[in-house]
Coordinates of C-alpha atoms in Angstrom, one line a residue:
M7 CA 49.9 -71.5 12.7
F8 CA 49.1 -72.9 9.3
R9 CA 45.5 -71.6 9.2
K10 CA 46.3 -67.9 9.3
P11 CA 48.6 -67.8 6.2
M12 CA 46.0 -70.0 4.4
A13 CA 43.2 -67.5 5.2
L14 CA 45.3 -64.6 3.9
A15 CA 46.1 -66.4 0.7
V16 CA 42.4 -67.2 0.1
L17 CA 41.4 -63.5 0.7
A18 CA 44.1 -62.3 -1.6
A19 CA 42.9 -64.7 -4.3
L20 CA 39.3 -63.6 -3.9
S21 CA 40.3 -59.9 -4.0
G22 CA 42.2 -60.4 -7.2
A23 CA 39.3 -62.3 -8.7
A24 CA 36.9 -59.4 -7.7
G25 CA 39.2 -56.8 -9.2
A26 CA 39.5 -58.8 -12.4
A27 CA 35.7 -59.2 -12.5
D28 CA 35.2 -55.4 -12.0
D29 CA 37.7 -54.6 -14.8
A30 CA 35.9 -57.1 -17.1
E31 CA 32.5 -55.5 -16.4
L32 CA 33.8 -51.9 -17.0
A33 CA 35.4 -53.1 -20.2
A34 CA 32.1 -54.6 -21.3
I35 CA 30.2 -51.4 -20.5
R36 CA 32.7 -49.3 -22.4
S37 CA 32.4 -51.6 -25.4
Q38 CA 28.6 -51.3 -25.3
I39 CA 28.8 -47.5 -25.1
A40 CA 31.2 -47.4 -28.1
E41 CA 28.8 -49.7 -30.1
L42 CA 25.8 -47.4 -29.3
K43 CA 27.7 -44.3 -30.3
K44 CA 28.8 -45.9 -33.6
S45 CA 25.3 -47.1 -34.3
Y46 CA 23.8 -43.6 -33.6
E47 CA 26.4 -41.9 -35.7
Q48 CA 25.7 -44.3 -38.6
R49 CA 21.9 -43.6 -38.3
I50 CA 22.4 -39.9 -38.1
A51 CA 24.6 -40.0 -41.2
A52 CA 22.0 -42.1 -43.0
L53 CA 19.2 -39.6 -42.1
E54 CA 21.3 -36.6 -43.2
D55 CA 22.0 -38.3 -46.6
K56 CA 18.3 -39.1 -46.9
L57 CA 17.4 -35.4 -46.1
A58 CA 19.8 -34.2 -48.7
Q59 CA 18.4 -36.5 -51.3
T60 CA 14.8 -35.4 -50.5
R61 CA 15.7 -31.7 -50.8
A62 CA 17.5 -32.3 -54.1
A63 CA 14.5 -34.2 -55.4
A64 CA 12.1 -31.5 -54.3
A65 CA 14.2 -28.8 -55.9
A66 CA 14.7 -30.6 -59.2
P67 CA 12.5 -29.6 -62.1
A68 CA 10.0 -32.0 -63.5
G69 CA 11.3 -34.2 -66.3
P70 CA 14.6 -36.1 -66.7
A71 CA 17.0 -35.8 -63.8
P72 CA 20.0 -33.6 -64.5
A73 CA 23.3 -35.1 -65.2
A74 CA 25.0 -33.5 -62.2
P75 CA 23.6 -32.2 -58.9
T76 CA 22.8 -28.5 -58.8
V77 CA 23.5 -26.1 -56.0
A78 CA 20.9 -23.6 -54.8
A79 CA 21.5 -20.0 -55.9
A80 CA 23.0 -17.7 -53.3
S81 CA 20.2 -15.2 -53.8
A82 CA 17.4 -17.7 -52.9
F83 CA 14.9 -15.9 -50.7
N84 CA 13.5 -17.7 -47.6
P85 CA 12.0 -15.0 -45.4
E86 CA 10.5 -15.2 -41.9
V87 CA 6.8 -14.6 -42.4
S88 CA 4.2 -13.9 -39.7
L89 CA 0.6 -12.8 -39.7
I90 CA -1.1 -11.2 -36.6
L91 CA -4.9 -11.5 -36.4
Q92 CA -6.3 -9.1 -33.8
G93 CA -9.9 -8.1 -33.1
Q94 CA -12.2 -7.2 -30.3
Y95 CA -15.7 -6.5 -29.0
K96 CA -16.0 -3.2 -27.1
S97 CA -18.8 -1.8 -25.0
M98 CA -18.7 1.8 -24.0
K99 CA -20.6 5.1 -24.2
N100 CA -21.4 6.7 -27.6
I101 CA -19.3 9.9 -27.3
A102 CA -18.7 11.9 -30.4
E103 CA -15.2 13.2 -31.1
R104 CA -13.5 11.3 -28.3
G105 CA -10.2 12.7 -27.2
V106 CA -8.2 13.5 -24.1
T107 CA -9.3 16.8 -22.5
G108 CA -6.6 19.4 -22.3
F109 CA -4.4 17.9 -24.9
W110 CA -3.9 18.7 -28.6
P111 CA -5.7 16.0 -30.7
A112 CA -3.2 14.0 -32.6
A113 CA -5.8 13.4 -35.4
G114 CA -6.0 17.1 -36.0
H115 CA -9.3 17.9 -37.8
D116 CA -9.7 14.4 -39.4
H117 CA -13.0 13.4 -37.7
E118 CA -15.4 10.7 -38.8
E119 CA -19.0 10.3 -37.9
G120 CA -19.1 9.3 -34.2
G121 CA -15.6 10.4 -33.3
I122 CA -11.9 10.2 -34.2
K123 CA -11.1 7.2 -36.3
G124 CA -10.4 4.0 -34.4
I125 CA -11.0 5.1 -30.7
S126 CA -14.8 5.4 -30.8
R127 CA -15.6 2.1 -32.5
R128 CA -18.1 0.1 -30.4
G129 CA -19.3 -3.5 -30.8
F130 CA -17.4 -6.1 -32.9
S131 CA -14.4 -4.9 -35.0
V132 CA -11.3 -6.3 -36.6
E133 CA -8.3 -4.2 -35.6
H134 CA -5.5 -3.9 -38.1
T135 CA -4.0 -7.1 -39.3
E136 CA -0.2 -7.1 -39.3
L137 CA 1.9 -8.9 -41.9
M138 CA 5.6 -9.1 -41.1
L139 CA 8.4 -10.2 -43.5
G140 CA 12.0 -10.4 -42.3
A141 CA 15.3 -12.1 -43.3
N142 CA 19.0 -11.7 -43.3
I143 CA 20.0 -9.9 -46.5
D144 CA 23.6 -11.2 -46.2
P145 CA 26.1 -11.7 -43.4
Y146 CA 26.2 -7.9 -42.9
W147 CA 22.6 -6.7 -43.1
R148 CA 19.0 -7.7 -42.1
G149 CA 15.7 -6.3 -43.3
Q150 CA 12.1 -6.3 -42.1
A151 CA 8.8 -4.9 -43.2
T152 CA 5.5 -4.6 -41.2
L153 CA 2.4 -3.9 -43.2
A154 CA -0.9 -3.1 -41.4
V155 CA -4.1 -3.9 -43.2
A156 CA -7.4 -2.4 -42.1
D157 CA -10.7 -2.0 -44.0
G158 CA -9.2 -2.1 -47.5
E159 CA -6.2 0.1 -46.6
V160 CA -2.6 -1.0 -46.4
E161 CA -0.1 1.1 -44.3
V162 CA 3.6 0.6 -44.1
E163 CA 4.2 0.6 -40.3
E164 CA 7.9 -0.4 -40.5
A165 CA 10.3 -1.0 -43.3
W166 CA 13.9 -1.0 -42.2
F167 CA 17.4 -2.5 -42.7
Q168 CA 19.7 -3.2 -39.8
S169 CA 23.5 -3.9 -39.5
L170 CA 24.8 -7.3 -38.4
G171 CA 28.5 -7.0 -38.8
I172 CA 29.8 -3.6 -37.6
G173 CA 30.9 -5.0 -34.2
H174 CA 32.2 -3.2 -31.1
G175 CA 28.6 -3.0 -29.8
I176 CA 27.5 -0.6 -32.6
G177 CA 24.2 -1.1 -34.4
L178 CA 22.8 0.9 -37.3
K179 CA 19.2 0.9 -38.5
G180 CA 17.7 2.9 -41.4
G181 CA 14.3 3.3 -43.0
R182 CA 11.0 3.5 -41.2
F183 CA 11.1 2.2 -37.6
R184 CA 9.5 2.6 -34.2
S185 CA 11.7 5.0 -32.2
G186 CA 13.7 3.6 -29.3
I187 CA 12.3 6.3 -26.9
G188 CA 10.5 5.1 -23.8
Y189 CA 9.7 1.5 -23.0
L190 CA 6.4 0.7 -24.7
N191 CA 7.1 2.7 -27.9
E192 CA 9.0 0.0 -29.8
Q193 CA 6.5 -2.7 -29.0
H194 CA 3.7 -3.6 -31.5
A195 CA 0.1 -3.7 -30.3
H196 CA 0.0 -7.5 -30.1
A197 CA 2.8 -7.5 -27.5
W198 CA 1.0 -5.1 -25.1
D199 CA -0.2 -6.4 -21.8
F200 CA -3.5 -4.6 -22.1
A201 CA -6.0 -4.2 -25.0
D202 CA -5.1 -0.6 -25.5
A203 CA -2.1 1.7 -24.9
P204 CA -1.7 3.9 -21.8
L205 CA -3.4 7.3 -22.0
M206 CA 0.1 8.8 -21.9
Y207 CA 1.0 7.3 -25.3
A208 CA -2.4 8.2 -26.8
A209 CA -1.9 11.9 -25.7
L210 CA 1.8 12.0 -26.9
F211 CA 1.5 10.1 -30.3
G212 CA -2.1 9.7 -31.2
E213 CA -4.1 6.8 -32.8
H214 CA -1.2 4.4 -33.2
A215 CA 0.1 5.2 -29.7
S216 CA 3.7 5.1 -30.9
Y217 CA 6.2 7.4 -32.5
A218 CA 7.8 6.2 -35.8
Q219 CA 10.7 7.7 -37.6
D220 CA 11.7 7.8 -41.3
G221 CA 15.4 8.2 -40.9
L222 CA 18.5 6.6 -39.2
Q223 CA 19.1 5.1 -35.8
L224 CA 22.5 4.5 -34.2
K225 CA 22.9 2.4 -31.0
W226 CA 26.0 1.5 -28.9
L227 CA 26.0 -1.3 -26.4
A228 CA 28.8 -0.7 -23.9
P229 CA 31.1 -3.7 -23.1
T230 CA 30.1 -3.7 -19.4
P231 CA 28.7 -6.5 -17.1
M232 CA 25.4 -4.6 -16.8
L233 CA 23.3 -3.3 -19.7
V234 CA 24.4 0.2 -20.8
E235 CA 23.0 1.3 -24.1
F236 CA 23.0 4.7 -25.9
G237 CA 20.9 5.6 -28.9
A238 CA 20.5 8.5 -31.3
E239 CA 18.0 9.0 -34.1
F240 CA 17.5 11.6 -36.8
G241 CA 14.5 11.5 -39.0
R242 CA 11.9 13.3 -41.1
G243 CA 9.8 14.3 -38.1
A244 CA 6.5 14.1 -40.0
N245 CA 4.5 12.3 -37.3
F246 CA 2.7 13.9 -34.4
P247 CA 3.6 15.9 -32.4
G248 CA 5.6 17.2 -35.4
T249 CA 4.4 17.7 -39.0
D250 CA 5.8 17.1 -42.4
R251 CA 7.6 20.2 -43.4
N252 CA 9.2 19.0 -46.7
K253 CA 12.7 20.3 -45.9
N254 CA 16.3 19.3 -46.3
G255 CA 18.0 17.8 -43.3
A256 CA 16.4 16.2 -40.2
G257 CA 13.0 17.4 -38.9
A258 CA 13.3 15.5 -35.6
A259 CA 15.9 14.1 -33.3
A260 CA 15.7 11.6 -30.5
F261 CA 18.2 10.3 -27.9
H262 CA 17.9 7.6 -25.2
V263 CA 20.0 5.8 -22.6
H264 CA 19.0 2.4 -21.1
L265 CA 20.5 0.7 -18.1
G266 CA 19.7 -2.7 -16.8
D267 CA 20.9 -5.7 -14.7
D268 CA 20.0 -8.9 -12.9
V269 CA 19.3 -9.0 -9.2
G270 CA 20.1 -12.5 -8.1
T271 CA 18.7 -15.3 -10.3
A272 CA 15.0 -14.3 -9.9
S273 CA 14.8 -10.6 -10.8
S274 CA 16.0 -8.2 -13.5
W275 CA 15.3 -4.5 -14.2
R276 CA 15.7 -1.9 -16.9
A277 CA 15.5 1.9 -16.6
G278 CA 15.7 4.5 -19.3
L279 CA 15.7 8.2 -20.1
S280 CA 14.6 9.5 -23.5
Y281 CA 14.3 12.9 -25.3
L282 CA 12.4 13.7 -28.5
R283 CA 12.7 17.1 -30.2
T284 CA 10.6 18.0 -33.3
R285 CA 8.9 20.9 -35.0
A286 CA 5.4 21.5 -36.3
R287 CA 4.2 23.8 -39.0
E288 CA 0.5 24.6 -39.0
R289 CA -0.5 21.6 -36.9
E290 CA -4.3 21.5 -36.9
A291 CA -6.9 21.1 -34.3
E292 CA -10.7 21.6 -34.7
V293 CA -12.1 24.5 -32.7
H294 CA -15.2 26.6 -32.4
D295 CA -14.3 30.2 -32.3
A296 CA -15.6 33.0 -30.1
N297 CA -18.7 33.3 -32.3
D298 CA -19.3 29.5 -32.1
V299 CA -18.3 29.1 -35.8
H300 CA -16.3 26.1 -36.9
G301 CA -12.6 26.7 -37.6
D302 CA -9.1 25.3 -37.2
A303 CA -6.4 26.3 -34.7
L304 CA -2.9 26.1 -36.3
F305 CA 0.2 25.7 -34.2
T306 CA 3.7 26.4 -35.6
G307 CA 6.7 25.9 -33.3
R308 CA 8.9 23.5 -31.3
S309 CA 7.9 20.4 -29.3
R310 CA 10.2 18.8 -26.7
T311 CA 9.4 15.6 -24.8
W312 CA 11.3 13.8 -22.0
I313 CA 10.3 10.2 -21.0
A314 CA 11.6 8.2 -18.0
D315 CA 10.8 4.5 -17.9
F316 CA 11.4 1.6 -15.4
V317 CA 10.6 -2.1 -15.6
W318 CA 11.1 -4.8 -13.0
K319 CA 10.6 -8.5 -13.8
W320 CA 10.5 -11.4 -11.3
S321 CA 10.2 -15.2 -11.9
P322 CA 11.2 -18.2 -9.7
D323 CA 14.8 -19.1 -10.4
G324 CA 14.7 -16.9 -13.5
N325 CA 12.2 -19.2 -15.3
P326 CA 9.1 -17.2 -16.4
K327 CA 7.2 -20.2 -17.9
Y328 CA 5.1 -21.0 -14.9
R329 CA 5.0 -17.9 -12.8
N330 CA 6.2 -14.3 -13.3
L331 CA 5.5 -10.7 -12.3
K332 CA 6.2 -7.6 -14.3
L333 CA 6.1 -4.1 -12.8
Q334 CA 6.2 -1.3 -15.4
G335 CA 5.9 2.5 -15.4
E336 CA 6.7 5.6 -17.5
Y337 CA 6.6 9.4 -16.9
F338 CA 6.6 12.1 -19.6
D339 CA 7.1 15.8 -19.6
R340 CA 6.2 17.7 -22.9
R341 CA 6.8 21.4 -23.5
E342 CA 5.8 23.3 -26.7
N343 CA 6.2 26.9 -27.7
G344 CA 5.7 28.9 -30.9
D345 CA 2.8 30.6 -32.6
I346 CA -0.9 29.9 -33.0
A347 CA -3.5 31.2 -35.4
C348 CA -7.2 30.6 -35.9
T349 CA -8.6 30.3 -39.4
S350 CA -12.1 29.7 -40.8
A351 CA -13.8 29.8 -44.2
E352 CA -17.3 30.2 -42.8
A353 CA -19.3 33.4 -42.6
G354 CA -19.4 35.3 -39.3
A355 CA -16.1 33.7 -38.1
A356 CA -14.1 35.5 -35.4
C357 CA -10.9 33.8 -36.6
S358 CA -8.7 36.1 -38.7
G359 CA -5.6 34.0 -39.2
A360 CA -3.4 36.4 -37.3
L361 CA -0.4 34.8 -35.4
D362 CA -0.1 35.0 -31.7
R363 CA 2.1 33.3 -29.1
Y364 CA 1.5 29.8 -27.8
R365 CA 3.1 28.0 -24.9
S366 CA 2.2 24.7 -23.1
S367 CA 3.7 22.5 -20.4
Q368 CA 2.1 19.1 -19.8
S369 CA 3.0 15.8 -18.0
G370 CA 1.6 12.4 -17.2
W371 CA 2.4 8.9 -16.1
Y372 CA 1.1 5.3 -15.9
A373 CA 2.0 2.4 -13.7
Q374 CA 1.0 -1.3 -14.1
A375 CA 1.5 -4.7 -12.7
V376 CA 0.9 -8.0 -14.6
Y377 CA 1.1 -11.4 -12.8
Q378 CA 1.2 -14.7 -14.6
F379 CA 0.0 -17.2 -11.9
T380 CA -0.2 -20.3 -14.1
P381 CA 1.4 -21.1 -17.5
N382 CA -1.9 -20.0 -19.2
W383 CA -3.4 -17.3 -17.0
R384 CA -2.4 -13.7 -16.3
A385 CA -4.0 -10.8 -14.5
G386 CA -3.1 -7.2 -14.5
V387 CA -3.9 -3.7 -13.2
R388 CA -3.0 -0.3 -14.6
Y389 CA -3.6 3.3 -13.6
D390 CA -3.1 6.3 -15.9
R391 CA -2.9 9.9 -14.8
L392 CA -2.2 13.0 -17.0
N393 CA -2.0 16.7 -16.2
S394 CA -2.9 19.2 -19.0
G395 CA -0.8 21.7 -17.1
S396 CA -0.6 25.3 -18.3
T397 CA -1.5 26.3 -21.9
R398 CA -1.0 30.0 -22.5
I399 CA -2.0 31.8 -25.7
G400 CA -1.8 35.5 -26.5
A401 CA -4.7 37.8 -25.8
A402 CA -5.6 38.3 -29.5
A403 CA -5.8 34.6 -30.1
Q404 CA -7.8 34.1 -26.9
A405 CA -10.3 36.7 -28.0
E406 CA -10.7 34.9 -31.4
I407 CA -10.7 31.3 -30.2
G408 CA -12.7 31.7 -27.0
D409 CA -12.8 29.5 -23.9
E410 CA -15.0 26.6 -24.8
N411 CA -12.5 24.4 -26.7
A412 CA -11.4 21.3 -24.8
I413 CA -7.8 21.4 -25.9
F414 CA -7.2 24.5 -23.8
H415 CA -9.0 23.3 -20.6
K416 CA -7.1 22.6 -17.4
Y417 CA -7.9 19.0 -16.6
R418 CA -6.3 15.9 -15.0
P419 CA -7.5 12.9 -17.2
S420 CA -7.3 9.5 -15.5
R421 CA -8.2 5.8 -16.1
G422 CA -8.1 2.6 -14.1
T423 CA -7.9 -0.7 -15.9
L424 CA -8.2 -4.4 -14.9
M425 CA -7.5 -7.3 -17.2
V426 CA -7.3 -11.1 -17.3
D427 CA -6.2 -13.1 -20.2
Y428 CA -5.7 -16.8 -21.2
S429 CA -3.1 -18.0 -23.6
W430 CA -3.3 -21.5 -25.1
S431 CA 0.3 -21.0 -26.3
E432 CA 2.5 -18.1 -27.1
F433 CA 0.6 -17.8 -30.4
S434 CA -3.0 -17.5 -29.2
R435 CA -4.5 -15.3 -26.5
L436 CA -8.0 -14.2 -25.4
R437 CA -8.3 -11.2 -23.1
L438 CA -11.1 -9.6 -21.0
Q439 CA -10.6 -6.0 -19.8
Y440 CA -12.5 -3.5 -17.8
A441 CA -11.6 0.2 -17.7
R442 CA -13.1 3.2 -15.8
D443 CA -12.2 6.0 -18.2
K444 CA -12.2 9.7 -17.1
S445 CA -10.1 11.0 -19.9
M446 CA -12.8 13.5 -21.0
A447 CA -14.0 16.2 -18.6
G448 CA -17.4 15.5 -17.0
I449 CA -17.6 12.0 -18.4
A450 CA -17.0 8.7 -16.6
D451 CA -17.1 5.8 -19.1
N452 CA -17.2 2.2 -18.1
Q453 CA -15.5 0.2 -20.9
F454 CA -15.6 -3.5 -21.4
T455 CA -13.3 -5.2 -24.0
V456 CA -13.0 -8.8 -25.2
Q457 CA -9.9 -9.1 -27.4
Y458 CA -8.3 -12.0 -29.3
I459 CA -4.7 -12.1 -30.6
M460 CA -3.6 -14.9 -33.0
S461 CA -0.1 -15.2 -34.4
L462 CA 0.7 -17.3 -37.5
G463 CA 4.1 -18.2 -38.7
A464 CA 7.5 -17.0 -37.4
H465 CA 7.3 -15.3 -34.0
G466 CA 10.4 -13.5 -32.9
A467 CA 11.2 -12.9 -29.2
H468 CA 9.7 -9.8 -27.7
K469 CA 11.9 -7.0 -26.3
F470 CA 12.7 -7.1 -22.6

């Protein structure tokens, strides 16, 4: 009878001792954590003081130290600077005056020996080098300039300011900027997935394969769970397919709407519809008239272009670092109508300069897939297809210009492209590309390209 109460008493004592030991151990752990936090806070404070002293010493002028610490001027300029080095080796056929059969040449009559500038260069070449400078101007505005340097020439690709503080999803941009139409148009060449732009962009916008505006852009991002963005632009309209008309008001207008959303954690998409309206005055194209005499065809009228685009991205659990897949495609429809004339200063020319009617309806598309199968390696495939459609000119113009000029031929240009690239990091890439090019009637051109892209300095995130 005595043993049972004794055992219970012993158990209670042991339990109390264990509870006391647990409480003591927890208290000790909490004390150690507090000491660690205090120690780290002291070290961080000491490092911050040291950093402030180092900055003050670096900013101080040579000679005796000032009596009181100085504060940096509010106007101090510390821009983001980046330099893009881009070049290539290209092997292809030597074809004079390359272009896209059935489409008006964006370079007009500006031909150089061996073809239109830029697209006929074989062997080793340094493509244009891009210098970008950007910074917040103040809490309300940001500015950026992109200068392209090539063979002793400097071109202002972009120079714009952008609002930061309007709010309500409204964004304003002014200056020179890449238009928001389509998907690829806003991207610089170093961000492309292939060494060149799709045929669609070359046919629509020429050598630079993008449409830039000098003007204003207004965007509104709707406060919805999915991406809903509307944009409108009004600009000078000096670039192809328009021309500089030196007039008051806007020479071109563009509108776009973008929709997008996530599908689970692994996929996301974006779709868009864009419209560009501009005008041309005496837009030039080299021709040989009915008497086989050199002359210029001049178009004056309106140009309207619709673009539909779609992009789908996939990566495991939404992390694209190790593996990802991007499917991308765009379709365009361009219609132009107005007047055409044929002029020539050479003897025996059939061109008289008389105006006649001109109307064209053209379309095209491309689709591509790019798969990153390791953190460093990617592979891609792309197919381009255009349709020169129907180009109709008046009987008088037809009699003067003749039937031998490629810009009036009915043709369906195409190109298939394969590429593989290796990236040591997001700042350095080497690419190998093969293309079977049938953009010119009667010519099948096997093109091999080795390209390097090196980025120095600040490197902003690319658009979706």
